[in-house]
Tab-separated table of C-alpha atoms and ligand atoms in Angstrom:
chain	number	residue	atom	x	y	z
L	1	MET	CA	21.431	12.553	17.487
L	2	THR	CA	19.810	9.208	18.216
L	3	VAL	CA	16.116	8.475	17.922
L	4	MET	CA	14.510	5.678	19.890
L	5	ARG	CA	11.457	3.993	18.389
L	6	SER	CA	9.849	0.613	18.307
L	7	GLU	CA	11.858	-0.271	15.187
L	8	GLY	CA	15.040	0.480	17.128
L	9	MET	CA	17.665	3.141	17.263
L	10	ILE	CA	19.108	5.262	14.497
L	11	ASP	CA	22.861	4.819	14.607
L	12	ARG	CA	25.537	7.324	13.615
L	13	GLU	CA	25.855	6.020	10.046
L	14	GLN	CA	22.112	6.087	9.455
L	15	HIS	CA	21.988	9.577	10.954
L	16	ASN	CA	24.611	10.742	8.431
L	17	GLN	CA	22.620	9.192	5.600
L	18	ILE	CA	19.463	10.926	6.774
L	19	GLU	CA	21.292	14.271	6.871
L	20	ALA	CA	22.612	13.644	3.338
L	21	ALA	CA	19.103	12.711	2.171
L	22	ALA	CA	17.726	15.955	3.646
L	23	ARG	CA	20.375	17.938	1.748
L	24	LEU	CA	19.420	16.195	-1.501
L	25	LEU	CA	15.734	16.932	-0.844
L	26	ARG	CA	16.461	20.607	-0.139
L	27	ALA	CA	18.285	20.737	-3.495
L	28	GLY	CA	15.197	19.372	-5.289
L	29	GLY	CA	16.124	15.668	-5.281
L	30	VAL	CA	13.875	12.632	-4.912
L	31	VAL	CA	14.618	10.234	-2.046
L	32	ALA	CA	13.085	6.841	-1.266
L	33	PHE	CA	12.463	6.336	2.440
L	34	PRO	CA	10.915	3.700	4.711
L	35	THR	CA	7.584	4.102	6.460
L	36	GLU	CA	5.754	1.582	8.634
L	37	THR	CA	3.410	0.761	5.693
L	38	VAL	CA	5.503	0.666	2.501
L	39	TYR	CA	8.498	2.600	1.141
L	40	GLY	CA	7.718	6.095	-0.149
L	41	LEU	CA	9.296	8.112	-2.957
L	42	GLY	CA	9.613	11.573	-1.497
L	43	ALA	CA	10.248	15.155	-2.525
L	44	ASP	CA	9.918	18.470	-0.698
L	45	ALA	CA	6.143	19.055	-0.820
L	46	ALA	CA	6.679	22.792	-1.326
L	47	ASN	CA	8.808	22.277	-4.451
L	48	PRO	CA	6.556	21.556	-7.462
L	49	GLN	CA	9.477	20.843	-9.775
L	50	ALA	CA	10.847	18.182	-7.446
L	51	VAL	CA	7.355	16.745	-6.999
L	52	ARG	CA	6.933	16.479	-10.777
L	53	ARG	CA	10.106	14.349	-10.887
L	54	ILE	CA	8.311	11.755	-8.732
L	55	PHE	CA	5.627	11.379	-11.400
L	56	GLU	CA	8.271	10.952	-14.117
L	57	ILE	CA	10.178	8.340	-12.134
L	58	LYS	CA	7.031	6.350	-11.330
L	59	GLY	CA	5.395	6.756	-14.722
L	60	ARG	CA	2.322	7.969	-12.849
L	61	PRO	CA	-0.393	10.179	-14.391
L	62	ALA	CA	-0.002	13.780	-13.179
L	63	ASP	CA	-3.578	14.081	-11.898
L	64	HIS	CA	-3.098	11.384	-9.230
L	65	PRO	CA	-2.587	13.259	-5.969
L	66	LEU	CA	0.237	12.465	-3.539
L	67	ILE	CA	0.074	12.065	0.226
L	68	VAL	CA	1.876	14.791	2.186
L	69	HIS	CA	3.868	13.275	5.059
L	70	ILE	CA	4.246	15.591	8.047
L	71	ALA	CA	6.259	15.253	11.246
L	72	ASP	CA	3.495	15.899	13.739
L	73	ALA	CA	-0.289	16.293	14.026
L	74	ALA	CA	0.384	19.845	15.277
L	75	LEU	CA	1.292	20.746	11.669
L	76	LEU	CA	-2.162	19.840	10.311
L	77	ASP	CA	-3.375	23.436	10.142
L	78	GLN	CA	-0.392	24.430	8.020
L	79	TRP	CA	-1.589	22.136	5.226
L	80	ALA	CA	-5.370	21.923	5.633
L	81	VAL	CA	-8.314	24.218	6.354
L	82	GLU	CA	-11.806	23.669	7.786
L	83	ILE	CA	-10.621	20.573	9.643
L	84	PRO	CA	-13.573	18.769	11.252
L	85	GLU	CA	-13.245	17.891	14.914
L	86	ALA	CA	-13.675	14.197	14.035
L	87	ALA	CA	-10.627	14.318	11.758
L	88	ARG	CA	-8.583	15.907	14.531
L	89	ARG	CA	-9.665	13.137	16.875
L	90	LEU	CA	-8.431	10.464	14.436
L	91	ALA	CA	-5.131	12.304	13.980
L	92	GLU	CA	-4.682	12.579	17.756
L	93	ARG	CA	-5.389	8.918	18.281
L	94	PHE	CA	-3.709	7.250	15.292
L	95	TRP	CA	-0.740	9.461	14.339
L	96	PRO	CA	2.010	8.582	13.917
L	97	GLY	CA	0.451	5.635	12.104
L	98	PRO	CA	-1.004	4.109	8.936
L	99	LEU	CA	-3.880	6.574	8.498
L	100	THR	CA	-4.210	9.223	5.772
L	101	LEU	CA	-6.751	12.021	6.157
L	102	ILE	CA	-8.111	13.797	3.095
L	103	LEU	CA	-8.959	17.395	3.997
L	104	ARG	CA	-9.486	20.738	2.293
L	105	ARG	CA	-6.068	22.058	1.359
L	106	GLN	CA	-4.374	25.287	2.305
L	107	PRO	CA	-4.115	27.463	-0.838
L	108	HIS	CA	-0.293	27.216	-0.854
L	109	VAL	CA	-0.265	23.427	-1.360
L	110	PRO	CA	1.059	22.985	-4.927
L	111	ASP	CA	-1.224	21.632	-7.641
L	112	ALA	CA	1.581	19.224	-8.483
L	113	VAL	CA	0.922	17.551	-5.104
L	114	THR	CA	-2.890	17.560	-5.123
L	115	GLY	CA	-3.366	16.816	-8.817
L	116	GLY	CA	-5.165	20.152	-9.002
L	117	GLN	CA	-7.792	19.087	-6.446
L	118	GLU	CA	-8.963	21.315	-3.601
L	119	SER	CA	-8.101	18.590	-1.088
L	120	VAL	CA	-4.854	17.258	0.335
L	121	GLY	CA	-3.957	13.865	1.823
L	122	LEU	CA	-1.965	14.059	5.076
L	123	ARG	CA	-0.341	11.552	7.369
L	124	VAL	CA	2.373	11.238	10.034
L	125	PRO	CA	4.369	8.074	9.300
L	126	ASP	CA	5.297	5.823	12.210
L	127	HIS	CA	8.872	5.019	11.302
L	128	PRO	CA	11.959	6.435	13.035
L	129	VAL	CA	13.815	7.004	9.744
L	130	ALA	CA	10.864	8.823	8.132
L	131	LEU	CA	10.401	11.000	11.217
L	132	ALA	CA	14.126	11.742	11.492
L	133	LEU	CA	14.186	12.652	7.798
L	134	LEU	CA	11.316	15.097	8.287
L	135	GLN	CA	13.104	16.557	11.288
L	136	ALA	CA	16.361	16.920	9.334
L	137	LEU	CA	14.512	18.517	6.412
L	138	GLY	CA	13.479	21.347	8.662
L	139	PRO	CA	10.674	22.548	10.868
L	140	GLU	CA	7.325	22.682	9.111
L	141	LYS	CA	8.672	20.942	6.013
L	142	ALA	CA	6.830	17.969	4.531
L	143	LEU	CA	7.449	15.117	2.119
L	144	ALA	CA	5.072	14.532	-0.764
L	145	ALA	CA	5.385	10.821	-1.436
L	146	PRO	CA	3.579	7.992	-3.172
L	147	SER	CA	4.618	4.381	-2.740
L	148	ALA	CA	8.070	3.865	-4.311
L	149	ASN	CA	7.002	1.511	-7.113
L	150	ARG	CA	6.362	1.963	-10.809
L	151	PHE	CA	2.761	2.951	-11.506
L	152	GLY	CA	0.374	-0.005	-11.161
L	153	ARG	CA	2.933	-2.353	-9.649
L	154	ILE	CA	3.316	-3.855	-6.179
L	155	SER	CA	4.392	-1.428	-3.449
L	156	PRO	CA	7.895	-2.048	-2.051
L	157	THR	CA	8.302	-3.220	1.533
L	158	THR	CA	12.122	-3.319	1.578
L	159	ALA	CA	14.872	-1.016	0.303
L	160	ALA	CA	16.004	-3.810	-2.038
L	161	HIS	CA	12.548	-3.808	-3.706
L	162	VAL	CA	12.926	-0.077	-4.385
L	163	ARG	CA	16.431	-0.427	-5.792
L	164	ALA	CA	15.365	-3.289	-8.051
L	165	GLU	CA	12.441	-1.333	-9.486
L	166	LEU	CA	13.465	2.322	-9.544
L	167	ALA	CA	17.152	2.516	-10.342
L	168	GLU	CA	16.908	5.644	-12.501
L	169	GLY	CA	16.381	9.123	-11.153
L	170	VAL	CA	16.230	8.424	-7.421
L	171	SER	CA	18.880	10.461	-5.596
L	172	MET	CA	19.073	8.071	-2.650
L	173	VAL	CA	17.331	5.071	-1.079
L	174	LEU	CA	17.267	5.156	2.722
L	175	ASP	CA	17.178	1.666	4.198
L	176	GLY	CA	15.002	1.268	7.280
L	177	GLY	CA	14.523	-2.496	7.092
L	178	PRO	CA	11.324	-4.348	6.140
L	179	CYS	CA	8.105	-2.366	6.659
L	180	ARG	CA	6.201	-3.445	9.757
L	181	VAL	CA	2.647	-3.175	8.332
L	182	GLY	CA	3.395	-4.121	4.721
L	183	LEU	CA	0.224	-2.617	3.153
L	184	GLU	CA	-0.552	1.047	2.535
L	185	SER	CA	-2.338	3.372	4.950
L	186	THR	CA	-6.099	3.513	5.441
L	187	ILE	CA	-7.453	6.620	3.667
L	188	VAL	CA	-10.439	8.506	5.103
L	189	SER	CA	-11.841	11.600	3.416
L	190	PHE	CA	-13.565	14.380	5.356
L	191	VAL	CA	-14.025	16.587	2.316
L	192	GLY	CA	-17.726	15.821	1.996
L	193	GLY	CA	-18.424	16.489	5.687
L	194	THR	CA	-18.993	12.909	6.842
L	195	PRO	CA	-16.095	10.426	6.911
L	196	LEU	CA	-15.723	8.294	3.814
L	197	LEU	CA	-13.359	5.347	3.423
L	198	LEU	CA	-11.329	5.741	0.217
L	199	ARG	CA	-8.925	2.859	0.835
L	200	PRO	CA	-8.839	0.181	3.541
L	201	GLY	CA	-5.344	-0.212	4.961
L	202	GLY	CA	-3.132	-0.547	8.000
L	203	ILE	CA	-5.797	0.536	10.512
L	204	SER	CA	-9.133	-1.261	10.473
L	205	VAL	CA	-12.345	0.641	9.881
L	206	ALA	CA	-13.672	-0.835	13.135
L	207	ALA	CA	-10.815	0.797	15.084
L	208	LEU	CA	-11.534	4.160	13.429
L	209	GLU	CA	-15.278	3.894	14.049
L	210	ALA	CA	-14.683	3.052	17.697
L	211	VAL	CA	-12.857	6.369	18.139
L	212	LEU	CA	-15.292	8.378	16.015
L	213	GLY	CA	-18.439	6.922	17.554
L	214	GLU	CA	-20.018	6.955	14.092
L	215	ARG	CA	-19.982	4.812	11.002
L	216	ILE	CA	-17.546	5.461	8.181
L	217	GLU	CA	-19.165	5.150	4.791
L	218	THR	CA	-17.454	2.608	2.576
L	219	PRO	CA	-17.987	2.970	-1.147
L	220	SER	CA	-15.914	-0.213	-1.519
L	221	ALA	CA	-18.840	-2.179	-0.007
L	222	ALA	CA	-20.564	-1.617	-3.338
L	223	GLN	CA	-17.667	-3.106	-5.278
L	224	PRO	CA	-18.275	-6.464	-6.917
L	225	ALA	CA	-17.378	-9.475	-4.789
L	226	ILE	CA	-16.070	-11.157	-7.910
L	227	HIS	CA	-14.174	-9.842	-10.848
L	228	VAL	CA	-12.078	-10.830	-13.792
L	229	SER	CA	-9.268	-8.633	-15.021
L	230	GLY	CA	-10.567	-5.879	-17.230
L	231	SER	CA	-13.579	-5.057	-15.076
L	232	LEU	CA	-11.330	-3.126	-12.691
L	233	PRO	CA	-8.132	-1.185	-13.279
L	234	SER	CA	-5.132	-3.370	-12.559
L	235	HIS	CA	-3.243	-2.082	-9.564
L	236	TYR	CA	-0.755	-3.404	-7.055
L	237	ALA	CA	-0.282	-6.182	-9.590
L	238	PRO	CA	2.371	-8.812	-10.266
L	239	THR	CA	3.072	-9.572	-13.939
L	240	THR	CA	2.313	-13.271	-13.419
L	241	PRO	CA	-1.467	-13.875	-13.514
L	242	LEU	CA	-2.949	-14.189	-10.021
L	243	GLU	CA	-6.233	-15.946	-9.293
L	244	VAL	CA	-7.882	-15.685	-5.867
L	245	LEU	CA	-10.192	-18.630	-5.285
L	246	SER	CA	-11.975	-20.478	-2.509
L	247	ALA	CA	-10.052	-23.469	-1.149
L	248	GLU	CA	-12.264	-25.907	-3.060
L	249	ALA	CA	-12.140	-24.052	-6.372
L	250	LEU	CA	-8.394	-23.644	-5.944
L	251	LYS	CA	-7.890	-27.391	-5.643
L	252	ARG	CA	-9.775	-27.974	-8.887
L	253	ARG	CA	-8.009	-25.132	-10.678
L	254	SER	CA	-4.514	-26.159	-9.594
L	255	TRP	CA	-5.165	-29.730	-10.715
L	256	GLU	CA	-6.431	-28.528	-14.069
L	257	LEU	CA	-3.381	-26.293	-14.592
L	258	VAL	CA	-0.902	-28.955	-13.500
L	259	LYS	CA	-2.462	-31.354	-16.013
L	260	GLN	CA	-1.661	-28.734	-18.653
L	261	GLU	CA	1.927	-28.713	-17.341
L	262	GLN	CA	1.627	-25.139	-16.153
L	263	ARG	CA	4.001	-24.124	-13.368
L	264	VAL	CA	1.740	-23.144	-10.503
L	265	VAL	CA	2.403	-21.737	-7.060
L	266	VAL	CA	-0.290	-21.722	-4.405
L	267	LEU	CA	-0.401	-19.039	-1.710
L	268	GLY	CA	-2.129	-21.187	0.872
L	269	LEU	CA	-3.340	-20.678	4.417
L	270	ALA	CA	-3.232	-24.348	5.381
L	271	PRO	CA	0.098	-26.145	5.799
L	272	PRO	CA	1.436	-27.660	2.576
L	273	CYS	CA	0.433	-31.254	1.929
L	274	GLN	CA	2.091	-32.288	-1.290
L	275	ASP	CA	4.201	-30.466	-3.832
L	276	SER	CA	4.841	-31.679	-7.320
L	277	PRO	CA	7.400	-30.469	-9.869
L	278	HIS	CA	4.624	-28.324	-11.323
L	279	LEU	CA	2.946	-27.241	-8.106
L	280	LEU	CA	4.587	-25.481	-5.195
L	281	ARG	CA	2.794	-24.425	-2.049
L	282	PHE	CA	3.841	-21.222	-0.343
L	283	GLN	CA	2.378	-20.933	3.102
L	284	MET	CA	0.922	-17.601	4.204
L	285	PRO	CA	0.174	-16.680	7.830
L	286	ALA	CA	-3.361	-17.389	9.042
L	287	GLU	CA	-3.514	-14.106	10.983
L	288	ALA	CA	-4.495	-10.924	9.119
L	289	ALA	CA	-1.706	-8.538	10.193
L	290	ALA	CA	0.987	-11.155	9.597
L	291	TYR	CA	-0.542	-12.000	6.194
L	292	ALA	CA	-0.570	-8.295	5.244
L	293	HIS	CA	3.031	-7.931	6.345
L	294	ARG	CA	4.088	-10.770	4.042
L	295	LEU	CA	1.800	-10.308	1.030
L	296	TYR	CA	3.694	-7.860	-1.198
L	297	ALA	CA	7.090	-9.445	-0.567
L	298	ALA	CA	5.598	-12.864	-1.365
L	299	LEU	CA	4.034	-11.623	-4.615
L	300	ARG	CA	7.316	-10.038	-5.672
L	301	GLN	CA	9.254	-13.191	-4.896
L	302	LEU	CA	6.816	-15.411	-6.804
L	303	ASP	CA	6.668	-12.966	-9.704
L	304	ALA	CA	10.362	-13.445	-10.439
L	305	GLY	CA	9.771	-15.506	-13.545
L	306	TYR	CA	9.464	-19.231	-12.917
L	307	PHE	CA	5.699	-19.590	-12.451
L	308	ASN	CA	2.958	-19.258	-15.085
L	309	MET	CA	0.270	-18.784	-12.490
L	310	ILE	CA	-0.103	-17.719	-8.863
L	311	LEU	CA	-3.189	-19.146	-7.153
L	312	ALA	CA	-4.136	-17.602	-3.803
L	313	GLU	CA	-6.491	-19.267	-1.377
L	314	ALA	CA	-9.025	-16.613	-0.416
L	315	PRO	CA	-8.449	-15.522	3.199
L	316	PRO	CA	-11.362	-15.349	5.645
L	317	VAL	CA	-13.849	-12.502	5.433
L	318	GLY	CA	-13.946	-9.940	8.258
L	319	VAL	CA	-12.920	-6.412	9.193
L	320	ASP	CA	-9.352	-7.442	9.948
L	321	TRP	CA	-8.983	-8.866	6.444
L	322	GLN	CA	-10.588	-5.978	4.557
L	323	ALA	CA	-7.329	-4.381	3.364
L	324	VAL	CA	-5.845	-7.739	2.349
L	325	HIS	CA	-8.953	-8.575	0.284
L	326	ASP	CA	-8.845	-5.115	-1.295
L	327	ARG	CA	-5.230	-5.591	-2.450
L	328	LEU	CA	-5.776	-9.175	-3.601
L	329	ARG	CA	-8.814	-8.061	-5.601
L	330	ARG	CA	-6.828	-5.301	-7.305
L	331	ALA	CA	-3.846	-7.536	-8.004
L	332	ALA	CA	-5.861	-10.479	-9.317
L	333	THR	CA	-6.734	-11.424	-12.857
L	334	VAL	CA	-9.535	-13.531	-11.349
L	335	TYR	CA	-10.995	-12.756	-7.907
L	336	CYS	CA	-13.623	-15.287	-6.866
L	337	PRO	CA	-13.167	-15.679	-3.109
L	338	ALA	CA	-16.405	-17.505	-2.283
L	339	GLU	CA	-17.390	-20.992	-3.328
L	340	ILE	CA	-19.875	-20.688	-6.168
L	341	GLN	CA	-22.754	-23.111	-6.429
L	342	SER	CA	-22.694	-23.607	-10.159
L	343	GLN	CA	-18.973	-24.138	-10.596
L	344	GLU	CA	-19.210	-25.089	-14.246
L	345	ASN	CA	-17.278	-22.227	-15.664
L	346	ILE	CA	-16.528	-19.383	-13.317
L	347	TYR	CA	-14.266	-17.819	-15.881
L	348	GLU	CA	-16.931	-17.258	-18.479
L	349	GLU	CA	-20.076	-16.862	-16.453
L	350	SER	CA	-20.041	-15.952	-12.803
L	351	CYS	CA	-17.015	-13.688	-12.825
E	1	TXA	O1	0.908	3.998	3.266
E	1	TXA	C1	0.813	4.842	2.383
E	1	TXA	O2	-0.201	5.543	2.236
E	1	TXA	C2	2.012	5.008	1.436
E	1	TXA	C3	3.192	5.541	2.261
E	1	TXA	C4	4.397	5.818	1.395
E	1	TXA	O3	2.783	6.665	2.960
E	1	TXA	N1	1.702	5.887	0.370
E	1	TXA	C5	0.895	5.554	-0.650
E	1	TXA	O4	0.811	6.525	-1.628
E	1	TXA	O5	0.302	4.491	-0.714
E	1	TXA	P1	0.164	6.260	-3.060
E	1	TXA	O6	0.348	7.521	-3.813
E	1	TXA	O7	0.744	5.029	-3.646
E	1	TXA	O8	-1.350	6.077	-2.722
E	1	TXA	C6	-2.041	7.179	-2.188
E	1	TXA	C7	-3.458	7.184	-2.607
E	1	TXA	C8	-3.639	7.356	-4.107
E	1	TXA	O9	-4.621	6.443	-4.555
E	1	TXA	C9	-4.129	8.787	-4.238
E	1	TXA	O10	-4.999	8.937	-5.318
E	1	TXA	C10	-4.834	8.993	-2.903
E	1	TXA	O11	-4.047	8.319	-1.975
E	1	TXA	N2	-4.868	10.420	-2.551
E	1	TXA	C11	-3.832	11.230	-2.228
E	1	TXA	N3	-4.249	12.490	-2.051
E	1	TXA	C12	-5.590	12.482	-2.266
E	1	TXA	C13	-6.601	13.481	-2.266
E	1	TXA	N4	-6.323	14.756	-2.022
E	1	TXA	N5	-7.868	13.101	-2.540
E	1	TXA	C14	-8.162	11.806	-2.806
E	1	TXA	N6	-7.251	10.826	-2.831
E	1	TXA	C15	-5.984	11.155	-2.582
E	2	MG	MG1	0.868	3.315	-4.571
């Protein structure tokens, strides 16, 4: 079998690996697989024991629900009930793709998958390897899968990231190359009747609203524009401290740190001007999708041990950048993206 997709063709060797992965999954194993967003750590969604292994491997609390990955929108009714017409429209338009719908679950969906909630998260991934794996697993089967990282850490966007982080307990890592989107899916809940954005991601809210013809409520709009670590749970985080600052504040901060002989790397949007032994500039793309594609890999690379501090120049504000800002805010020890008038001490006062 060969499968043609935008990412290319599945060759004979990859096909054999996918078949082997499906056998491991049927036997209750846990397999890491590529999606267009990030790599997932999957188990047969109908096998609670296998699903519980995912939580052990990740070190993730058992009440955090997993997304169920299905092969086709036509399978929606097998996993969810009372599906609003608006949710069906989004599925029709954006699947396969980086959109997760939270819907009322079918009673058979294991508690191990939903964290005991009455809802279930569903999506059809847009990656030829993920789709071929679902096909090989069997008709109407599904993969419960979170991102294939340890709990609270940066999601993996290559097979090498997965192998480096989750050596123990994973039956197999399928390599599908670097993930095209690079950030997780957008999550929209329909459980309360009207659509609610739970996580910005690979598809912009504007694109979803254009199809729905109505606004999607965004609880994240109420989140603080500024924070210092401790005021929000750390998530998607490197171990090296990360500060997200306006270009002006970043210049002052980097100078201050270099004077203290700290080893600083700047994730900048403008081309590098001058490096010093203590200050390295790492240029990020100025376009939102390209920035998103690079972000996690860049954070992993810069987190490898040499630097004491990662400073990121705050990207522009706008719907296209919403998911990037969300992830930077969660990863940062200090998130202060706008220039603040009284700059005296952002660390003690404004943040
Ligand atoms: O792009 C993605 O969504 C990736 C790929 C692998 O599909 N998956 C991913 O999974 O990011 P995870 O587990 O790292 O993040 C899924 C988020 C979690 O915050 C979880 O709490 C939420 O989705 N979620 C899953 N099911 C839910 C439900 N029934 N109700 C509310 N939130 C849910
Ligand atoms: Mg995750």
